[in-house]
PDB file of C-alpha atoms and ligand atoms in Angstrom:
ATOM      1  CA  UNK A  21       8.822  13.606  18.074  1.00 98.00           C
ATOM      2  CA  UNK A  22       6.848  11.378  15.496  1.00 98.00           C
ATOM      3  CA  UNK A  23       7.275  11.885  12.338  1.00 98.00           C
ATOM      4  CA  UNK A  24       4.267  11.169   9.514  1.00 98.00           C
ATOM      5  CA  UNK A  25       4.407  10.889   5.964  1.00 98.00           C
ATOM      6  CA  UNK A  26       2.434  13.988   4.610  1.00 99.00           C
ATOM      7  CA  UNK A  27       0.276  12.329   1.904  1.00 98.00           C
ATOM      8  CA  UNK A  28       2.624   9.422   1.874  1.00 98.00           C
ATOM      9  CA  UNK A  29       6.383   9.771   1.128  1.00 98.00           C
ATOM     10  CA  UNK A  30       4.856  12.669  -1.478  1.00 98.00           C
ATOM     11  CA  UNK A  31       8.519  14.430  -1.962  1.00 98.00           C
ATOM     12  CA  UNK A  32       9.737  10.820  -3.542  1.00 98.00           C
ATOM     13  CA  UNK A  33       6.341   9.565  -5.226  1.00 98.00           C
ATOM     14  CA  UNK A  34       3.046  10.825  -6.390  1.00 98.00           C
ATOM     15  CA  UNK A  35       1.419  12.565  -3.635  1.00 98.00           C
ATOM     16  CA  UNK A  36      -1.559  10.408  -1.805  1.00 98.00           C
ATOM     17  CA  UNK A  37      -1.546   7.104  -4.125  1.00 98.00           C
ATOM     18  CA  UNK A  38      -0.581   3.568  -2.977  1.00 98.00           C
ATOM     19  CA  UNK A  39       2.863   3.942  -4.250  1.00 98.00           C
ATOM     20  CA  UNK A  40       3.167   6.806  -1.729  1.00 98.00           C
ATOM     21  CA  UNK A  41       1.962   5.518   1.345  1.00 99.00           C
ATOM     22  CA  UNK A  42       4.105   2.293   0.624  1.00 98.00           C
ATOM     23  CA  UNK A  43       7.244   4.438   0.726  1.00 98.00           C
ATOM     24  CA  UNK A  44       6.445   6.308   3.739  1.00 98.00           C
ATOM     25  CA  UNK A  45       5.874   3.413   5.569  1.00 98.00           C
ATOM     26  CA  UNK A  46       8.913   1.823   4.014  1.00 98.00           C
ATOM     27  CA  UNK A  47      10.915   4.949   5.089  1.00 98.00           C
ATOM     28  CA  UNK A  48      10.089   4.380   8.354  1.00 98.00           C
ATOM     29  CA  UNK A  49       7.432   7.125   9.161  1.00 98.00           C
ATOM     30  CA  UNK A  50       5.090   6.917  12.156  1.00 98.00           C
ATOM     31  CA  UNK A  51       2.698   7.562  10.690  1.00 98.00           C
ATOM     32  CA  UNK A  52       0.925   8.422   7.299  1.00 98.00           C
ATOM     33  CA  UNK A  53      -1.477  11.384   6.423  1.00 99.00           C
ATOM     34  CA  UNK A  54      -3.685  11.160   3.542  1.00 99.00           C
ATOM     35  CA  UNK A  55      -6.532  13.514   2.223  1.00 98.00           C
ATOM     36  CA  UNK A  56      -9.807  11.906   1.441  1.00 98.00           C
ATOM     37  CA  UNK A  57     -13.059  13.546  -0.735  1.00 98.00           C
ATOM     38  CA  UNK A  58     -15.713  12.158  -2.223  1.00 97.00           C
ATOM     39  CA  UNK A  59     -16.373  10.964  -6.114  1.00 97.00           C
ATOM     40  CA  UNK A  60     -19.812  11.399  -7.759  1.00 96.00           C
ATOM     41  CA  UNK A  61     -20.941   8.426  -6.846  1.00 97.00           C
ATOM     42  CA  UNK A  62     -19.652   8.772  -3.198  1.00 96.00           C
ATOM     43  CA  UNK A  63     -16.818   6.307  -3.114  1.00 98.00           C
ATOM     44  CA  UNK A  64     -14.400   7.691  -0.410  1.00 98.00           C
ATOM     45  CA  UNK A  65     -10.918   8.592  -2.616  1.00 98.00           C
ATOM     46  CA  UNK A  66      -7.214   9.767  -1.740  1.00 98.00           C
ATOM     47  CA  UNK A  67      -6.895  13.168  -3.243  1.00 98.00           C
ATOM     48  CA  UNK A  68      -6.082  16.399  -1.913  1.00 98.00           C
ATOM     49  CA  UNK A  69      -6.960  18.649  -4.838  1.00 98.00           C
ATOM     50  CA  UNK A  70     -10.779  19.241  -5.745  1.00 98.00           C
ATOM     51  CA  UNK A  71      -9.655  18.637  -9.526  1.00 98.00           C
ATOM     52  CA  UNK A  72      -7.625  16.180 -10.813  1.00 98.00           C
ATOM     53  CA  UNK A  73      -5.516  18.155 -13.394  1.00 98.00           C
ATOM     54  CA  UNK A  74      -2.295  18.583 -11.499  1.00 98.00           C
ATOM     55  CA  UNK A  75      -2.354  15.389  -9.967  1.00 98.00           C
ATOM     56  CA  UNK A  76      -3.106  12.786 -13.510  1.00 98.00           C
ATOM     57  CA  UNK A  77      -3.314  12.963 -16.672  1.00 98.00           C
ATOM     58  CA  UNK A  78      -6.864  14.175 -16.400  1.00 98.00           C
ATOM     59  CA  UNK A  79      -9.423  17.108 -16.464  1.00 98.00           C
ATOM     60  CA  UNK A  80     -11.989  18.034 -13.771  1.00 98.00           C
ATOM     61  CA  UNK A  81     -13.453  17.922 -10.422  1.00 98.00           C
ATOM     62  CA  UNK A  82     -13.048  14.620  -7.993  1.00 98.00           C
ATOM     63  CA  UNK A  83     -16.676  15.184  -7.800  1.00 96.00           C
ATOM     64  CA  UNK A  84     -17.972  14.666 -11.336  1.00 97.00           C
ATOM     65  CA  UNK A  85     -16.222  11.568 -11.868  1.00 98.00           C
ATOM     66  CA  UNK A  86     -17.836   8.383 -10.562  1.00 98.00           C
ATOM     67  CA  UNK A  87     -15.248   5.976  -9.480  1.00 98.00           C
ATOM     68  CA  UNK A  88     -14.974   3.450 -12.270  1.00 98.00           C
ATOM     69  CA  UNK A  89     -14.446   6.787 -14.376  1.00 98.00           C
ATOM     70  CA  UNK A  90     -11.375   8.621 -12.389  1.00 98.00           C
ATOM     71  CA  UNK A  91      -9.701   5.395 -11.891  1.00 98.00           C
ATOM     72  CA  UNK A  92      -8.861   5.423 -15.957  1.00 98.00           C
ATOM     73  CA  UNK A  93      -6.932   8.269 -15.133  1.00 98.00           C
ATOM     74  CA  UNK A  94      -3.059   8.231 -14.315  1.00 98.00           C
ATOM     75  CA  UNK A  95      -2.073   9.375 -10.969  1.00 98.00           C
ATOM     76  CA  UNK A  96       1.674   8.512 -11.674  1.00 98.00           C
ATOM     77  CA  UNK A  97       3.490   9.607 -14.391  1.00 98.00           C
ATOM     78  CA  UNK A  98       3.011  13.562 -14.087  1.00 98.00           C
ATOM     79  CA  UNK A  99       5.505  13.014 -10.869  1.00 98.00           C
ATOM     80  CA  UNK A 100       7.686  10.541 -12.884  1.00 98.00           C
ATOM     81  CA  UNK A 101       7.635   8.190 -15.663  1.00 98.00           C
ATOM     82  CA  UNK A 102       8.296   5.376 -13.504  1.00 97.00           C
ATOM     83  CA  UNK A 103       4.879   5.848 -11.590  1.00 98.00           C
ATOM     84  CA  UNK A 104       2.893   5.403 -14.584  1.00 98.00           C
ATOM     85  CA  UNK A 105      -0.388   3.370 -14.549  1.00 97.00           C
ATOM     86  CA  UNK A 106      -1.049   4.711 -10.640  1.00 98.00           C
ATOM     87  CA  UNK A 107      -4.421   4.574 -10.168  1.00 98.00           C
ATOM     88  CA  UNK A 108      -6.208   7.059  -7.406  1.00 98.00           C
ATOM     89  CA  UNK A 109      -6.708   4.711  -4.580  1.00 98.00           C
ATOM     90  CA  UNK A 110     -10.133   4.468  -2.175  1.00 98.00           C
ATOM     91  CA  UNK A 111      -9.533   4.901   1.223  1.00 98.00           C
ATOM     92  CA  UNK A 112     -10.542   1.243   1.338  1.00 98.00           C
ATOM     93  CA  UNK A 113      -7.909   0.392  -0.710  1.00 98.00           C
ATOM     94  CA  UNK A 114      -5.367   1.963   1.642  1.00 98.00           C
ATOM     95  CA  UNK A 115      -7.294   0.467   4.679  1.00 98.00           C
ATOM     96  CA  UNK A 116      -6.588  -3.003   3.033  1.00 98.00           C
ATOM     97  CA  UNK A 117      -2.888  -2.968   3.470  1.00 98.00           C
ATOM     98  CA  UNK A 118      -2.247  -0.357   6.117  1.00 98.00           C
ATOM     99  CA  UNK A 119      -0.541  -1.947   9.060  1.00 98.00           C
ATOM    100  CA  UNK A 120      -2.398  -1.414  11.884  1.00 97.00           C
ATOM    101  CA  UNK A 121       0.355  -0.788  14.218  1.00 97.00           C
ATOM    102  CA  UNK A 122       1.062   2.433  12.478  1.00 98.00           C
ATOM    103  CA  UNK A 123      -0.698   5.677  12.896  1.00 98.00           C
ATOM    104  CA  UNK A 124      -3.019   6.341  10.252  1.00 98.00           C
ATOM    105  CA  UNK A 125      -4.057  10.235   9.565  1.00 98.00           C
ATOM    106  CA  UNK A 126      -7.256  10.578   7.442  1.00 99.00           C
ATOM    107  CA  UNK A 127      -7.903  14.656   6.286  1.00 98.00           C
ATOM    108  CA  UNK A 128     -11.550  14.844   5.748  1.00 98.00           C
ATOM    109  CA  UNK A 129     -11.634  17.337   2.494  1.00 97.00           C
ATOM    110  CA  UNK A 130     -14.968  19.150   2.998  1.00 95.00           C
ATOM    111  CA  UNK A 131     -16.592  20.998   0.510  1.00 89.00           C
ATOM    112  CA  UNK A 132     -20.175  22.003   0.413  1.00 81.00           C
ATOM    113  CA  UNK A 133     -22.582  19.726   1.329  1.00 77.00           C
ATOM    114  CA  UNK A 134     -20.707  16.652   1.597  1.00 81.00           C
ATOM    115  CA  UNK A 135     -19.817  17.457   4.880  1.00 85.00           C
ATOM    116  CA  UNK A 136     -21.780  14.684   6.874  1.00 93.00           C
ATOM    117  CA  UNK A 137     -21.749  12.374   4.048  1.00 96.00           C
ATOM    118  CA  UNK A 138     -17.913  12.317   3.927  1.00 97.00           C
ATOM    119  CA  UNK A 139     -17.743  11.755   7.760  1.00 97.00           C
ATOM    120  CA  UNK A 140     -20.165   8.784   7.360  1.00 97.00           C
ATOM    121  CA  UNK A 141     -18.626   7.178   4.628  1.00 98.00           C
ATOM    122  CA  UNK A 142     -14.934   7.182   6.374  1.00 98.00           C
ATOM    123  CA  UNK A 143     -16.764   5.998   9.506  1.00 98.00           C
ATOM    124  CA  UNK A 144     -18.447   3.011   8.002  1.00 98.00           C
ATOM    125  CA  UNK A 145     -15.250   2.258   6.040  1.00 98.00           C
ATOM    126  CA  UNK A 146     -13.202   2.312   9.572  1.00 98.00           C
ATOM    127  CA  UNK A 147     -15.565   0.232  11.233  1.00 98.00           C
ATOM    128  CA  UNK A 148     -15.645  -1.992   8.408  1.00 98.00           C
ATOM    129  CA  UNK A 149     -12.083  -2.421   8.545  1.00 98.00           C
ATOM    130  CA  UNK A 150     -11.658  -2.364  12.004  1.00 98.00           C
ATOM    131  CA  UNK A 151      -9.287   0.654  12.201  1.00 98.00           C
ATOM    132  CA  UNK A 152     -10.035   2.767  15.080  1.00 98.00           C
ATOM    133  CA  UNK A 153      -7.293   2.237  17.251  1.00 97.00           C
ATOM    134  CA  UNK A 154      -3.774   4.189  15.726  1.00 98.00           C
ATOM    135  CA  UNK A 155      -6.616   6.334  13.417  1.00 98.00           C
ATOM    136  CA  UNK A 156      -6.586   9.675  13.535  1.00 98.00           C
ATOM    137  CA  UNK A 157      -9.596  11.739  11.987  1.00 98.00           C
ATOM    138  CA  UNK A 158      -8.457  15.409  11.074  1.00 98.00           C
ATOM    139  CA  UNK A 159     -10.158  18.285   9.165  1.00 98.00           C
ATOM    140  CA  UNK A 160      -9.997  21.927   8.692  1.00 97.00           C
ATOM    141  CA  UNK A 161     -13.580  21.755   9.159  1.00 95.00           C
ATOM    142  CA  UNK A 162     -14.386  21.326  12.554  1.00 93.00           C
ATOM    143  CA  UNK A 163     -18.220  20.142  12.057  1.00 93.00           C
ATOM    144  CA  UNK A 164     -17.266  17.230  10.574  1.00 95.00           C
ATOM    145  CA  UNK A 165     -15.342  16.197  12.849  1.00 97.00           C
ATOM    146  CA  UNK A 166     -18.561  16.288  15.263  1.00 96.00           C
ATOM    147  CA  UNK A 167     -20.003  14.064  13.241  1.00 96.00           C
ATOM    148  CA  UNK A 168     -17.516  10.948  12.830  1.00 97.00           C
ATOM    149  CA  UNK A 169     -17.002  11.504  16.780  1.00 98.00           C
ATOM    150  CA  UNK A 170     -20.763  11.053  17.204  1.00 97.00           C
ATOM    151  CA  UNK A 171     -20.807   7.772  14.925  1.00 98.00           C
ATOM    152  CA  UNK A 172     -17.441   6.363  16.697  1.00 98.00           C
ATOM    153  CA  UNK A 173     -17.338   7.568  19.889  1.00 98.00           C
ATOM    154  CA  UNK A 174     -13.379   6.298  20.771  1.00 98.00           C
ATOM    155  CA  UNK A 175     -12.241   7.793  17.370  1.00 98.00           C
ATOM    156  CA  UNK A 176      -9.231  10.329  17.739  1.00 98.00           C
ATOM    157  CA  UNK A 177     -10.356  13.585  16.093  1.00 98.00           C
ATOM    158  CA  UNK A 178      -7.641  16.398  15.516  1.00 98.00           C
ATOM    159  CA  UNK A 179      -8.334  20.146  14.780  1.00 98.00           C
ATOM    160  CA  UNK A 180      -6.339  21.445  11.740  1.00 98.00           C
ATOM    161  CA  UNK A 181      -5.485  25.150  11.671  1.00 97.00           C
ATOM    162  CA  UNK A 182      -4.209  27.171   8.668  1.00 96.00           C
ATOM    163  CA  UNK A 183      -4.461  30.127  10.551  1.00 96.00           C
ATOM    164  CA  UNK A 184      -1.921  31.182  13.189  1.00 96.00           C
ATOM    165  CA  UNK A 185      -3.791  30.683  17.168  1.00 95.00           C
ATOM    166  CA  UNK A 186      -2.371  32.051  19.979  1.00 92.00           C
ATOM    167  CA  UNK A 187      -5.088  30.166  22.291  1.00 93.00           C
ATOM    168  CA  UNK A 188      -7.075  26.922  22.066  1.00 93.00           C
ATOM    169  CA  UNK A 189      -9.856  27.571  24.981  1.00 93.00           C
ATOM    170  CA  UNK A 190     -12.753  28.740  23.417  1.00 94.00           C
ATOM    171  CA  UNK A 191     -12.838  26.640  20.519  1.00 95.00           C
ATOM    172  CA  UNK A 192     -12.148  23.455  22.797  1.00 95.00           C
ATOM    173  CA  UNK A 193     -14.716  24.484  24.951  1.00 94.00           C
ATOM    174  CA  UNK A 194     -17.176  25.379  22.270  1.00 95.00           C
ATOM    175  CA  UNK A 195     -16.993  22.232  20.670  1.00 95.00           C
ATOM    176  CA  UNK A 196     -17.749  20.202  23.720  1.00 93.00           C
ATOM    177  CA  UNK A 197     -16.213  16.687  22.939  1.00 96.00           C
ATOM    178  CA  UNK A 198     -12.824  15.259  23.459  1.00 97.00           C
ATOM    179  CA  UNK A 199     -10.142  16.170  20.845  1.00 98.00           C
ATOM    180  CA  UNK A 200      -7.080  14.350  20.615  1.00 98.00           C
ATOM    181  CA  UNK A 201      -4.674  16.427  18.853  1.00 98.00           C
ATOM    182  CA  UNK A 202      -4.402  19.906  17.235  1.00 98.00           C
ATOM    183  CA  UNK A 203      -2.532  20.271  14.116  1.00 98.00           C
ATOM    184  CA  UNK A 204      -0.794  23.511  13.743  1.00 98.00           C
ATOM    185  CA  UNK A 205       0.648  25.415  10.438  1.00 98.00           C
ATOM    186  CA  UNK A 206       4.212  25.421  10.748  1.00 98.00           C
ATOM    187  CA  UNK A 207       4.725  28.721  10.262  1.00 97.00           C
ATOM    188  CA  UNK A 208       2.700  29.769  13.007  1.00 97.00           C
ATOM    189  CA  UNK A 209       4.426  27.216  15.517  1.00 98.00           C
ATOM    190  CA  UNK A 210       6.164  28.535  18.690  1.00 97.00           C
ATOM    191  CA  UNK A 211       6.796  27.413  22.302  1.00 97.00           C
ATOM    192  CA  UNK A 212       4.020  29.710  23.703  1.00 97.00           C
ATOM    193  CA  UNK A 213       1.022  27.884  21.847  1.00 97.00           C
ATOM    194  CA  UNK A 214       2.965  24.424  21.851  1.00 98.00           C
ATOM    195  CA  UNK A 215       2.767  24.694  25.786  1.00 97.00           C
ATOM    196  CA  UNK A 216      -0.839  26.415  25.874  1.00 97.00           C
ATOM    197  CA  UNK A 217      -2.390  23.175  23.589  1.00 97.00           C
ATOM    198  CA  UNK A 218      -0.050  20.651  26.135  1.00 98.00           C
ATOM    199  CA  UNK A 219      -1.722  22.425  29.398  1.00 97.00           C
ATOM    200  CA  UNK A 220      -4.747  21.060  27.494  1.00 97.00           C
ATOM    201  CA  UNK A 221      -3.508  17.742  26.901  1.00 97.00           C
ATOM    202  CA  UNK A 222      -3.866  17.512  23.502  1.00 98.00           C
ATOM    203  CA  UNK A 223      -0.971  16.213  21.497  1.00 98.00           C
ATOM    204  CA  UNK A 224       0.632  18.978  18.776  1.00 98.00           C
ATOM    205  CA  UNK A 225       0.946  18.181  15.442  1.00 98.00           C
ATOM    206  CA  UNK A 226       2.505  20.461  13.326  1.00 98.00           C
ATOM    207  CA  UNK A 227       2.325  20.570   8.971  1.00 98.00           C
ATOM    208  CA  UNK A 228       4.341  20.678   7.296  1.00 97.00           C
ATOM    209  CA  UNK A 229       8.187  20.665   8.122  1.00 98.00           C
ATOM    210  CA  UNK A 230       9.905  19.687   4.728  1.00 98.00           C
ATOM    211  CA  UNK A 231      13.444  20.922   6.130  1.00 96.00           C
ATOM    212  CA  UNK A 232      16.069  19.863   8.616  1.00 98.00           C
ATOM    213  CA  UNK A 233      16.125  23.159  10.446  1.00 98.00           C
ATOM    214  CA  UNK A 234      13.001  23.334  11.084  1.00 98.00           C
ATOM    215  CA  UNK A 235      12.653  19.986  12.096  1.00 98.00           C
ATOM    216  CA  UNK A 236      15.113  20.340  15.101  1.00 98.00           C
ATOM    217  CA  UNK A 237      13.462  23.575  16.376  1.00 98.00           C
ATOM    218  CA  UNK A 238      10.256  21.876  16.646  1.00 98.00           C
ATOM    219  CA  UNK A 239      11.729  19.170  17.997  1.00 98.00           C
ATOM    220  CA  UNK A 240      13.547  22.035  20.743  1.00 98.00           C
ATOM    221  CA  UNK A 241       9.668  23.385  21.078  1.00 98.00           C
ATOM    222  CA  UNK A 242       8.284  19.892  21.902  1.00 98.00           C
ATOM    223  CA  UNK A 243       5.970  19.465  19.632  1.00 98.00           C
ATOM    224  CA  UNK A 244       4.679  15.806  19.402  1.00 98.00           C
ATOM    225  CA  UNK A 245       5.033  15.138  15.362  1.00 98.00           C
ATOM    226  CA  UNK A 246       5.549  16.795  11.879  1.00 98.00           C
ATOM    227  CA  UNK A 247       3.970  15.994   8.972  1.00 98.00           C
ATOM    228  CA  UNK A 248       6.530  15.974   6.086  1.00 98.00           C
ATOM    229  CA  UNK A 249       7.051  15.060   2.325  1.00 98.00           C
ATOM    230  CA  UNK A 250      10.150  13.709   2.856  1.00 98.00           C
ATOM    231  CA  UNK A 251       9.634  11.275   5.995  1.00 98.00           C
ATOM    232  CA  UNK A 252      13.258   9.805   5.431  1.00 98.00           C
ATOM    233  CA  UNK A 253      15.285  12.971   5.841  1.00 98.00           C
ATOM    234  CA  UNK A 254      13.740  14.144   8.380  1.00 98.00           C
ATOM    235  CA  UNK A 255      13.693  10.828  10.600  1.00 98.00           C
ATOM    236  CA  UNK A 256      17.547  10.581   9.931  1.00 98.00           C
ATOM    237  CA  UNK A 257      18.114  14.713  10.592  1.00 97.00           C
ATOM    238  CA  UNK A 258      16.255  13.962  14.186  1.00 98.00           C
ATOM    239  CA  UNK A 259      18.015  10.862  14.930  1.00 97.00           C
ATOM    240  CA  UNK A 260      21.101  12.749  14.402  1.00 97.00           C
ATOM    241  CA  UNK A 261      20.279  15.648  16.033  1.00 97.00           C
ATOM    242  CA  UNK A 262      19.146  14.078  19.150  1.00 97.00           C
ATOM    243  CA  UNK A 263      22.586  11.194  19.530  1.00 96.00           C
ATOM    244  CA  UNK A 264      24.478  14.501  19.102  1.00 94.00           C
ATOM    245  CA  UNK A 265      22.604  16.092  21.801  1.00 91.00           C
ATOM    246  CA  UNK A 266      22.879  13.445  24.337  1.00 90.00           C
ATOM    247  CA  UNK A 267      26.836  13.257  23.897  1.00 89.00           C
ATOM    248  CA  UNK A 268      26.787  17.187  24.637  1.00 80.00           C
TER     249      UNK A 268
HETATM  250  O1  G3P B 315      -2.946  17.501   7.465  1.00 75.01           O
HETATM  251  C1  G3P B 315      -1.794  18.430   7.603  1.00 75.01           C
HETATM  252  C2  G3P B 315      -1.904  19.208   6.017  1.00 75.01           C
HETATM  253  O2  G3P B 315      -2.103  17.840   5.099  1.00 75.01           O
HETATM  254  C3  G3P B 315      -3.094  19.675   5.844  1.00 75.01           C
HETATM  255  O3  G3P B 315      -2.502  20.622   4.443  1.00 75.01           O
HETATM  256  O4  G3P B 315      -3.714  21.114   2.266  1.00 75.01           O
HETATM  257  O5  G3P B 315      -1.769  19.844   2.719  1.00 75.01           O
HETATM  258  O6  G3P B 315      -3.835  19.116   2.940  1.00 75.01           O
HETATM  259  P1  G3P B 315      -3.331  19.986   3.126  1.00 75.01           P
HETATM  260 MG1   MG B 316      -3.476  16.841   3.993  1.00 75.01          MG
END
């Protein structure tokens, strides 16, 4: 079962920053999940919230800032003084150092009319950085995935679900394009839905598992991966669990 750092290693570093992504890599994550959206001048930045109030020392909507302006805010010290001076990263800055052999899960955050533009901008960056293999583009907004898949047919795309689903049949057939993985809410994970998704030859990644017991249960349910804020803890716990199981 693969372990993905959720917004980096966001339990240990300010979410969606370069420090958080680097830490997730240092902690041995199999993959790293980040959220992206557009600034006022249509630059792709890595940020989960629509407003920066809770993740920086600034205030206001990401979409109201030009890149040069949003970069003036401190995205680190709200979390811990040690991270003072941490800037909001662009997707490009992450792609510059992110290792090619680790999975990068880019979640498209879509608001209003930004749907196609976000997909187009991300597609341009992935092509420019030659970052197609080992990339998964996910979104709660499934239409945006259609757009990116049209632009890069070989890109892996993933449906994100917040609500609990009991079947995937209709969504897959309505979509009409190849979907690589289905990312379900941990609250909704059970053996049946995981099996159902596997029957459609899709991977199942579960968000989020921040505790060891949930992680063990998801392993037993045969989930293909989990997203977690604490990659090193989940990796260690899983390793111990699997090792003990093999002894018994
Ligand atoms: O991609 C899984 C998870 O990140 C989805 O929820 O709100 O944390 O982006 P959120
Ligand atoms: Mg996310």
